[in-house]
CSV table of C-alpha atoms and ligand atoms in Angstrom, one decimal:
chain,number,residue,atom,x,y,z
A,1,UNK,CA,-173.5,-17.5,-1.5
A,2,UNK,CA,-171.0,-20.2,-0.6
A,3,UNK,CA,-170.9,-23.9,-1.5
A,4,UNK,CA,-168.6,-26.1,0.5
A,5,UNK,CA,-167.0,-29.4,-0.7
A,6,UNK,CA,-165.5,-31.6,2.0
A,7,UNK,CA,-164.4,-35.2,2.1
A,8,UNK,CA,-162.5,-37.8,4.1
A,9,UNK,CA,-163.3,-36.6,7.5
A,10,UNK,CA,-163.2,-40.2,8.6
A,11,UNK,CA,-165.4,-39.5,11.6
A,12,UNK,CA,-164.9,-42.1,14.4
A,13,UNK,CA,-165.7,-42.3,18.1
A,14,UNK,CA,-162.0,-42.6,18.8
A,15,UNK,CA,-161.4,-39.1,17.4
A,16,UNK,CA,-163.8,-36.8,19.2
A,17,UNK,CA,-161.7,-33.7,18.4
A,18,UNK,CA,-162.3,-34.2,14.7
A,19,UNK,CA,-166.0,-34.6,15.3
A,20,UNK,CA,-166.0,-31.4,17.4
A,21,UNK,CA,-164.1,-29.5,14.7
A,22,UNK,CA,-166.8,-30.6,12.2
A,23,UNK,CA,-169.6,-29.4,14.4
A,24,UNK,CA,-167.8,-26.1,14.8
A,25,UNK,CA,-167.5,-25.8,11.0
A,26,UNK,CA,-171.2,-26.5,10.7
A,27,UNK,CA,-172.3,-23.8,13.0
A,28,UNK,CA,-169.6,-21.2,12.1
A,29,UNK,CA,-169.4,-21.7,8.3
A,30,UNK,CA,-171.7,-24.2,6.7
A,31,UNK,CA,-174.8,-22.7,8.3
A,32,UNK,CA,-174.7,-19.6,6.1
A,33,UNK,CA,-173.8,-21.6,3.0
A,34,UNK,CA,-176.1,-22.6,0.1
A,35,UNK,CA,-175.0,-26.2,0.1
A,36,UNK,CA,-172.6,-28.6,1.7
A,37,UNK,CA,-171.3,-31.5,-0.4
A,38,UNK,CA,-169.7,-34.4,1.6
A,39,UNK,CA,-167.8,-36.4,-1.0
A,40,UNK,CA,-167.1,-39.7,0.7
A,41,UNK,CA,-165.4,-41.3,3.7
A,42,UNK,CA,-167.4,-39.0,5.9
A,43,UNK,CA,-167.3,-41.9,8.4
A,44,UNK,CA,-164.2,-44.0,8.9
A,45,UNK,CA,-166.3,-47.1,8.5
A,46,UNK,CA,-170.0,-47.9,8.0
A,47,UNK,CA,-171.4,-51.4,8.4
A,48,UNK,CA,-175.1,-50.6,8.1
A,49,UNK,CA,-177.7,-48.1,9.0
A,50,UNK,CA,-178.9,-50.4,11.8
A,51,UNK,CA,-175.7,-49.5,13.7
A,52,UNK,CA,-177.0,-47.6,16.7
A,53,UNK,CA,-173.7,-46.1,17.7
A,54,UNK,CA,-174.3,-42.7,19.3
A,55,UNK,CA,-171.9,-40.9,16.9
A,56,UNK,CA,-174.0,-41.7,13.9
A,57,UNK,CA,-177.2,-40.5,15.4
A,58,UNK,CA,-175.5,-37.3,16.7
A,59,UNK,CA,-174.0,-36.5,13.3
A,60,UNK,CA,-177.3,-37.2,11.5
A,61,UNK,CA,-179.0,-34.8,13.9
A,62,UNK,CA,-176.4,-32.1,13.3
A,63,UNK,CA,-176.8,-32.4,9.5
A,64,UNK,CA,-180.5,-32.5,9.8
A,65,UNK,CA,-180.4,-29.2,11.7
A,66,UNK,CA,-178.2,-27.7,9.0
A,67,UNK,CA,-180.5,-28.9,6.3
A,68,UNK,CA,-183.6,-27.5,8.1
A,69,UNK,CA,-181.8,-24.2,8.5
A,70,UNK,CA,-181.6,-23.9,4.7
A,71,UNK,CA,-178.3,-25.4,3.7
A,72,UNK,CA,-178.7,-28.2,1.2
A,73,UNK,CA,-176.7,-31.3,2.2
A,74,UNK,CA,-175.4,-33.9,-0.2
A,75,UNK,CA,-173.6,-37.1,0.5
A,76,UNK,CA,-171.5,-39.3,-1.7
A,77,UNK,CA,-170.2,-42.7,-0.8
A,78,UNK,CA,-166.4,-43.2,-0.2
A,79,UNK,CA,-164.4,-46.3,-0.2
A,80,UNK,CA,-165.0,-46.8,3.5
A,81,UNK,CA,-168.5,-45.7,4.1
A,82,UNK,CA,-170.1,-47.0,0.8
A,83,UNK,CA,-172.8,-48.9,2.9
A,84,UNK,CA,-174.3,-45.6,4.1
A,85,UNK,CA,-178.0,-46.1,3.2
A,86,UNK,CA,-181.2,-44.2,2.8
A,87,UNK,CA,-182.1,-44.6,6.4
A,88,UNK,CA,-179.1,-42.5,7.5
A,89,UNK,CA,-179.4,-40.2,4.5
A,90,UNK,CA,-183.0,-39.4,5.4
A,91,UNK,CA,-182.2,-38.9,9.0
A,92,UNK,CA,-179.6,-36.4,8.1
A,93,UNK,CA,-181.9,-34.4,5.8
A,94,UNK,CA,-179.5,-35.1,3.0
A,95,UNK,CA,-179.6,-36.4,-0.6
A,96,UNK,CA,-177.3,-39.2,-1.8
A,97,UNK,CA,-175.3,-38.5,-4.9
A,98,UNK,CA,-174.1,-41.1,-7.4
A,99,UNK,CA,-170.3,-41.3,-7.9
A,100,UNK,CA,-169.6,-39.7,-10.3
A,101,UNK,CA,-172.1,-36.8,-10.5
A,102,UNK,CA,-171.8,-33.7,-12.6
A,103,UNK,CA,-173.3,-30.5,-11.2
A,104,UNK,CA,-173.7,-27.0,-12.6
A,105,UNK,CA,-171.5,-24.9,-10.3
A,106,UNK,CA,-172.5,-21.3,-11.1
A,107,UNK,CA,-172.5,-22.1,-14.8
A,108,UNK,CA,-169.5,-24.4,-14.9
A,109,UNK,CA,-170.1,-28.2,-15.4
A,110,UNK,CA,-168.3,-29.7,-12.4
A,111,UNK,CA,-167.4,-33.3,-11.8
A,112,UNK,CA,-167.8,-34.7,-8.3
A,113,UNK,CA,-166.2,-38.0,-7.4
A,114,UNK,CA,-164.8,-39.6,-4.3
A,115,UNK,CA,-161.8,-40.7,-6.4
A,116,UNK,CA,-161.2,-44.3,-5.6
A,117,UNK,CA,-162.7,-45.4,-8.9
A,118,UNK,CA,-159.7,-43.8,-10.6
A,119,UNK,CA,-157.2,-46.1,-8.9
A,120,UNK,CA,-157.3,-48.3,-12.1
A,121,UNK,CA,-153.8,-49.5,-11.9
A,122,UNK,CA,-154.5,-51.1,-8.5
A,123,UNK,CA,-156.1,-54.2,-10.0
A,124,UNK,CA,-156.6,-55.9,-6.6
A,125,UNK,CA,-158.5,-53.0,-5.3
A,126,UNK,CA,-160.5,-52.6,-8.5
A,127,UNK,CA,-161.5,-56.3,-8.2
A,128,UNK,CA,-162.4,-55.9,-4.5
A,129,UNK,CA,-164.3,-52.7,-5.3
A,130,UNK,CA,-166.4,-54.5,-7.9
A,131,UNK,CA,-167.4,-57.1,-5.3
A,132,UNK,CA,-168.0,-54.6,-2.5
A,133,UNK,CA,-170.2,-52.5,-4.7
A,134,UNK,CA,-172.3,-55.3,-6.1
A,135,UNK,CA,-175.9,-55.5,-5.0
A,136,UNK,CA,-175.6,-59.2,-4.2
A,137,UNK,CA,-172.6,-58.7,-1.8
A,138,UNK,CA,-174.2,-55.7,-0.2
A,139,UNK,CA,-177.6,-57.4,0.3
A,140,UNK,CA,-175.9,-60.4,1.9
A,141,UNK,CA,-173.7,-58.2,4.2
A,142,UNK,CA,-176.5,-55.8,5.2
A,143,UNK,CA,-178.8,-58.8,6.1
A,144,UNK,CA,-176.4,-59.7,8.9
A,145,UNK,CA,-176.9,-58.4,12.4
A,146,UNK,CA,-174.4,-55.7,13.4
B,201,MN,MN1,-161.4,-42.5,0.6
């Protein structure tokens, strides 16, 4: 069995060829896999699960179909789509992973991360990241209409 790890697809309505390539990957490769791990920045941006843009619903439906066909789907936040929430995750038939997460990959402990938390010398980014990832900031932003 195969397990796929992908990240940084940066899906966006302005790049339909990337979205189509992803759909092709789902049907031609991921469909026969044991699991698909999407390790962040799956979307180029995410400002709340209440965004009713067609791309999000379409992608969720494709992932849900994959999940229902027997491939486990895991999602991790990236530095651009860290507001992806449970509503989207559920609609995609996926499970949300903490960053970092350690999995047992065929007997080998394997660390999964998006990677931006390792940019420790970029102190401005680290300070911003701390704010963006705080519950208070996220609650305040997500309470705003799209
Ligand atoms: Mn990233």
